[in-house]
Backbone as JSON, one array per atom type, in Angstrom:
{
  "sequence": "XXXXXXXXXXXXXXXXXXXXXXXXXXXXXXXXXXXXXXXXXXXXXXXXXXXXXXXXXXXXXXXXXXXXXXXXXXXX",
  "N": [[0.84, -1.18, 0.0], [0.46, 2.14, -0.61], [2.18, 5.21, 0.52], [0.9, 8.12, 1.61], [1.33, 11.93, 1.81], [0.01, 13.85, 4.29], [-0.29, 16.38, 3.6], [-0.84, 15.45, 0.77], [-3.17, 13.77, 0.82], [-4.99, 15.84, 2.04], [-5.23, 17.7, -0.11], [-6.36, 15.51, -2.05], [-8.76, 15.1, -0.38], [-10.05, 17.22, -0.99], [-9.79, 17.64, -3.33], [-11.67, 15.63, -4.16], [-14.25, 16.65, -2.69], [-14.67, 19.56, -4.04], [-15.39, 18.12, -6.82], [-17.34, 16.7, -5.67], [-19.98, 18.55, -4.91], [-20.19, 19.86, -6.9], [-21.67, 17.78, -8.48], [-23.37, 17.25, -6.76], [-24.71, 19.87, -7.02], [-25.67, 19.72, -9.7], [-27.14, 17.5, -9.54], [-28.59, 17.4, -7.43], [-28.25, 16.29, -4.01], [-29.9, 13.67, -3.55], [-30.1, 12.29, -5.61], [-27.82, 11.77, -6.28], [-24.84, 9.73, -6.94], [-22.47, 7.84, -4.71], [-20.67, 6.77, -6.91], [-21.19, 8.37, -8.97], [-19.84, 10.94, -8.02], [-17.24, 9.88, -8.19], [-16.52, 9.35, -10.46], [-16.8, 12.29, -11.64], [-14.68, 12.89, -10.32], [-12.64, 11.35, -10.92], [-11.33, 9.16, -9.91], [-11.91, 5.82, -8.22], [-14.46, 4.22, -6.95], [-14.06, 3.04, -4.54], [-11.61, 4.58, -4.2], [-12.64, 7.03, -2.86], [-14.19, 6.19, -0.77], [-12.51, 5.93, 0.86], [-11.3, 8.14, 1.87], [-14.16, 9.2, 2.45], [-15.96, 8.13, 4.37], [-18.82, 7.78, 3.97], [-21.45, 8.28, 2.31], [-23.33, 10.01, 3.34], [-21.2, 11.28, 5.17], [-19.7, 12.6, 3.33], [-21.89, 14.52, 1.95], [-22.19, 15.91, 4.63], [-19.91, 17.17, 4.84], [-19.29, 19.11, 2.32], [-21.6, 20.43, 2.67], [-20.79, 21.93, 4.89], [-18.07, 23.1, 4.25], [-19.69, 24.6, 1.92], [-20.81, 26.34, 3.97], [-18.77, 27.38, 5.81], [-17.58, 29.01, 3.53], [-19.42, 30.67, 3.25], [-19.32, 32.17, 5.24], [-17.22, 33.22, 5.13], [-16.89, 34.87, 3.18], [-18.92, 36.83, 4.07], [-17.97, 37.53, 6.39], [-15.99, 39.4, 5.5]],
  "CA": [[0.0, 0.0, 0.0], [1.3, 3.4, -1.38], [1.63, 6.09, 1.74], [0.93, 9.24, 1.29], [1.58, 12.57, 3.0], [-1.15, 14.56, 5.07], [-0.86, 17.5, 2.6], [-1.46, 14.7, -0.26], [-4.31, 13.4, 1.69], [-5.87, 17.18, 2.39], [-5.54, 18.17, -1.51], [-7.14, 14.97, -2.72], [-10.03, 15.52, 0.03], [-10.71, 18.86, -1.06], [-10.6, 17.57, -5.04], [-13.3, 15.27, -3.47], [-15.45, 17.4, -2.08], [-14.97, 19.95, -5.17], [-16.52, 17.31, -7.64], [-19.19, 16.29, -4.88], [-20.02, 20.0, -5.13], [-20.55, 19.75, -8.25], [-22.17, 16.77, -8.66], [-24.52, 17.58, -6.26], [-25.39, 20.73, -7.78], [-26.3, 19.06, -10.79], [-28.01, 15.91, -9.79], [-29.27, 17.03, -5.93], [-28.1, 14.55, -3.07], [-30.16, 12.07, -2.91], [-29.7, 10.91, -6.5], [-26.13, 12.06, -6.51], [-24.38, 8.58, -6.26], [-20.82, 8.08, -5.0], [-20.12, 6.26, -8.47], [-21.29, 10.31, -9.69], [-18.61, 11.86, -7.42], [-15.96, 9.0, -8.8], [-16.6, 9.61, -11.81], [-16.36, 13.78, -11.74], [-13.46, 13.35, -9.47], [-11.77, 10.78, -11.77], [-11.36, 8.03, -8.95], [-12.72, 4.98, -7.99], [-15.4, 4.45, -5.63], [-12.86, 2.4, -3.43], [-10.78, 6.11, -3.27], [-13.74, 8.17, -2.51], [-14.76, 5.96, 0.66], [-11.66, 6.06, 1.8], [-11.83, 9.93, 2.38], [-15.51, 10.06, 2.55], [-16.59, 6.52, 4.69], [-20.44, 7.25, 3.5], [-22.27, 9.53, 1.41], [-23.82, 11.1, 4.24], [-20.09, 12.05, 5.33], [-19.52, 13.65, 2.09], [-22.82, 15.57, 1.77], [-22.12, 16.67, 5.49], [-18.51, 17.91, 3.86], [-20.07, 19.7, 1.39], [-22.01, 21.41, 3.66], [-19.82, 22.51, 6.12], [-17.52, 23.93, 3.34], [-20.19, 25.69, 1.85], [-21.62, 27.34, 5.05], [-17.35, 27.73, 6.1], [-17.0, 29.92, 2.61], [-20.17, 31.92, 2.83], [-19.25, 32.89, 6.17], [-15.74, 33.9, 5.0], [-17.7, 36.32, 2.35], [-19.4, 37.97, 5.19], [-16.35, 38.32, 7.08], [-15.11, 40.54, 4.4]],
  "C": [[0.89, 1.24, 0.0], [0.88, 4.17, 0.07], [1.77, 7.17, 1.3], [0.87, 10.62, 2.19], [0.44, 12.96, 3.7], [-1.3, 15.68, 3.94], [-1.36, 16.33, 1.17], [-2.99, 14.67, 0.34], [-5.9, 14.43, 1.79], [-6.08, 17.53, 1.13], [-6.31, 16.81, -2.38], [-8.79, 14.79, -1.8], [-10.7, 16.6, -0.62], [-11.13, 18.44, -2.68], [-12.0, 16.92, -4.74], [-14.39, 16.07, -3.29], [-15.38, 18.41, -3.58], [-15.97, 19.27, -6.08], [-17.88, 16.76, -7.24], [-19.85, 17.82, -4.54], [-20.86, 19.87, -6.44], [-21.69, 18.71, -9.11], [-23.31, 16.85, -7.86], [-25.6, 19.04, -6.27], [-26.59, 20.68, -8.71], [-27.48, 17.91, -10.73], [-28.83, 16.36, -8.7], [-28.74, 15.87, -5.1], [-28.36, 13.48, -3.06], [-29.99, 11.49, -4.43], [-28.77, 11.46, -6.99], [-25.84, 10.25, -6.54], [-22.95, 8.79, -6.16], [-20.06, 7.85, -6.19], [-20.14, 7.49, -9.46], [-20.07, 10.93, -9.3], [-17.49, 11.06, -8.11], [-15.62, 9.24, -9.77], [-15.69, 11.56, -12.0], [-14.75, 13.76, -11.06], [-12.0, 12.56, -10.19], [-10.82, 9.8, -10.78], [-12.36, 6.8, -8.96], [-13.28, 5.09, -6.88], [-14.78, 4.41, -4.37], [-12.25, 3.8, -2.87], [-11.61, 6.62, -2.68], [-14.06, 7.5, -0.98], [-13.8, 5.88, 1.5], [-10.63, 7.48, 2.26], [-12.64, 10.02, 3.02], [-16.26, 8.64, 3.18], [-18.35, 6.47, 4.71], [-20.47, 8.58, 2.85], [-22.4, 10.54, 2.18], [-22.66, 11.76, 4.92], [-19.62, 13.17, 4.53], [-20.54, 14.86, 1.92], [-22.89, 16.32, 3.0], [-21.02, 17.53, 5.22], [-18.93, 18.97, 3.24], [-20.88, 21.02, 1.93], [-21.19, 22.38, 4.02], [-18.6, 23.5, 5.07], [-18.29, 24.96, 2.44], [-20.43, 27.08, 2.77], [-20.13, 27.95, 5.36], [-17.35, 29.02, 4.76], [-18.09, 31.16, 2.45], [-20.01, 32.66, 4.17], [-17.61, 33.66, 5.97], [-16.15, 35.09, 4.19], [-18.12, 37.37, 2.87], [-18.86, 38.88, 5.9], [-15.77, 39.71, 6.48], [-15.83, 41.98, 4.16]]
}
Protein backbone atom coordinates (compact mmCIF):
# COMPACT_ATOMS: atom_id res chain seq x y z
CA UNK A 1 0.00 0.00 0.00
CA UNK A 2 1.30 3.40 -1.38
CA UNK A 3 1.63 6.09 1.74
CA UNK A 4 0.93 9.24 1.29
CA UNK A 5 1.58 12.57 3.00
CA UNK A 6 -1.15 14.56 5.07
CA UNK A 7 -0.86 17.50 2.60
CA UNK A 8 -1.46 14.70 -0.26
CA UNK A 9 -4.31 13.40 1.69
CA UNK A 10 -5.87 17.18 2.39
CA UNK A 11 -5.54 18.17 -1.51
CA UNK A 12 -7.14 14.97 -2.72
CA UNK A 13 -10.03 15.52 0.03
CA UNK A 14 -10.71 18.86 -1.06
CA UNK A 15 -10.60 17.57 -5.04
CA UNK A 16 -13.30 15.27 -3.47
CA UNK A 17 -15.45 17.40 -2.08
CA UNK A 18 -14.97 19.95 -5.17
CA UNK A 19 -16.52 17.31 -7.64
CA UNK A 20 -19.19 16.29 -4.88
CA UNK A 21 -20.02 20.00 -5.13
CA UNK A 22 -20.55 19.75 -8.25
CA UNK A 23 -22.17 16.77 -8.66
CA UNK A 24 -24.52 17.58 -6.26
CA UNK A 25 -25.39 20.73 -7.78
CA UNK A 26 -26.30 19.06 -10.79
CA UNK A 27 -28.01 15.91 -9.79
CA UNK A 28 -29.27 17.03 -5.93
CA UNK A 29 -28.10 14.55 -3.07
CA UNK A 30 -30.16 12.07 -2.91
CA UNK A 31 -29.70 10.91 -6.50
CA UNK A 32 -26.13 12.06 -6.51
CA UNK A 33 -24.38 8.58 -6.26
CA UNK A 34 -20.82 8.08 -5.00
CA UNK A 35 -20.12 6.26 -8.47
CA UNK A 36 -21.29 10.31 -9.69
CA UNK A 37 -18.61 11.86 -7.42
CA UNK A 38 -15.96 9.00 -8.80
CA UNK A 39 -16.60 9.61 -11.81
CA UNK A 40 -16.36 13.78 -11.74
CA UNK A 41 -13.46 13.35 -9.47
CA UNK A 42 -11.77 10.78 -11.77
CA UNK A 43 -11.36 8.03 -8.95
CA UNK A 44 -12.72 4.98 -7.99
CA UNK A 45 -15.40 4.45 -5.63
CA UNK A 46 -12.86 2.40 -3.43
CA UNK A 47 -10.78 6.11 -3.27
CA UNK A 48 -13.74 8.17 -2.51
CA UNK A 49 -14.76 5.96 0.66
CA UNK A 50 -11.66 6.06 1.80
CA UNK A 51 -11.83 9.93 2.38
CA UNK A 52 -15.51 10.06 2.55
CA UNK A 53 -16.59 6.52 4.69
CA UNK A 54 -20.44 7.25 3.50
CA UNK A 55 -22.27 9.53 1.41
CA UNK A 56 -23.82 11.10 4.24
CA UNK A 57 -20.09 12.05 5.33
CA UNK A 58 -19.52 13.65 2.09
CA UNK A 59 -22.82 15.57 1.77
CA UNK A 60 -22.12 16.67 5.49
CA UNK A 61 -18.51 17.91 3.86
CA UNK A 62 -20.07 19.70 1.39
CA UNK A 63 -22.01 21.41 3.66
CA UNK A 64 -19.82 22.51 6.12
CA UNK A 65 -17.52 23.93 3.34
CA UNK A 66 -20.19 25.69 1.85
CA UNK A 67 -21.62 27.34 5.05
CA UNK A 68 -17.35 27.73 6.10
CA UNK A 69 -17.00 29.92 2.61
CA UNK A 70 -20.17 31.92 2.83
CA UNK A 71 -19.25 32.89 6.17
CA UNK A 72 -15.74 33.90 5.00
CA UNK A 73 -17.70 36.32 2.35
CA UNK A 74 -19.40 37.97 5.19
CA UNK A 75 -16.35 38.32 7.08
CA UNK A 76 -15.11 40.54 4.40
Amino acid sequence: MVRITAEEFQSRRGEILTAATRVFARRGCAQATMQDVAAEAGLSVGAIYRYYPSKDDLVQAVFENISDSTRALFAR
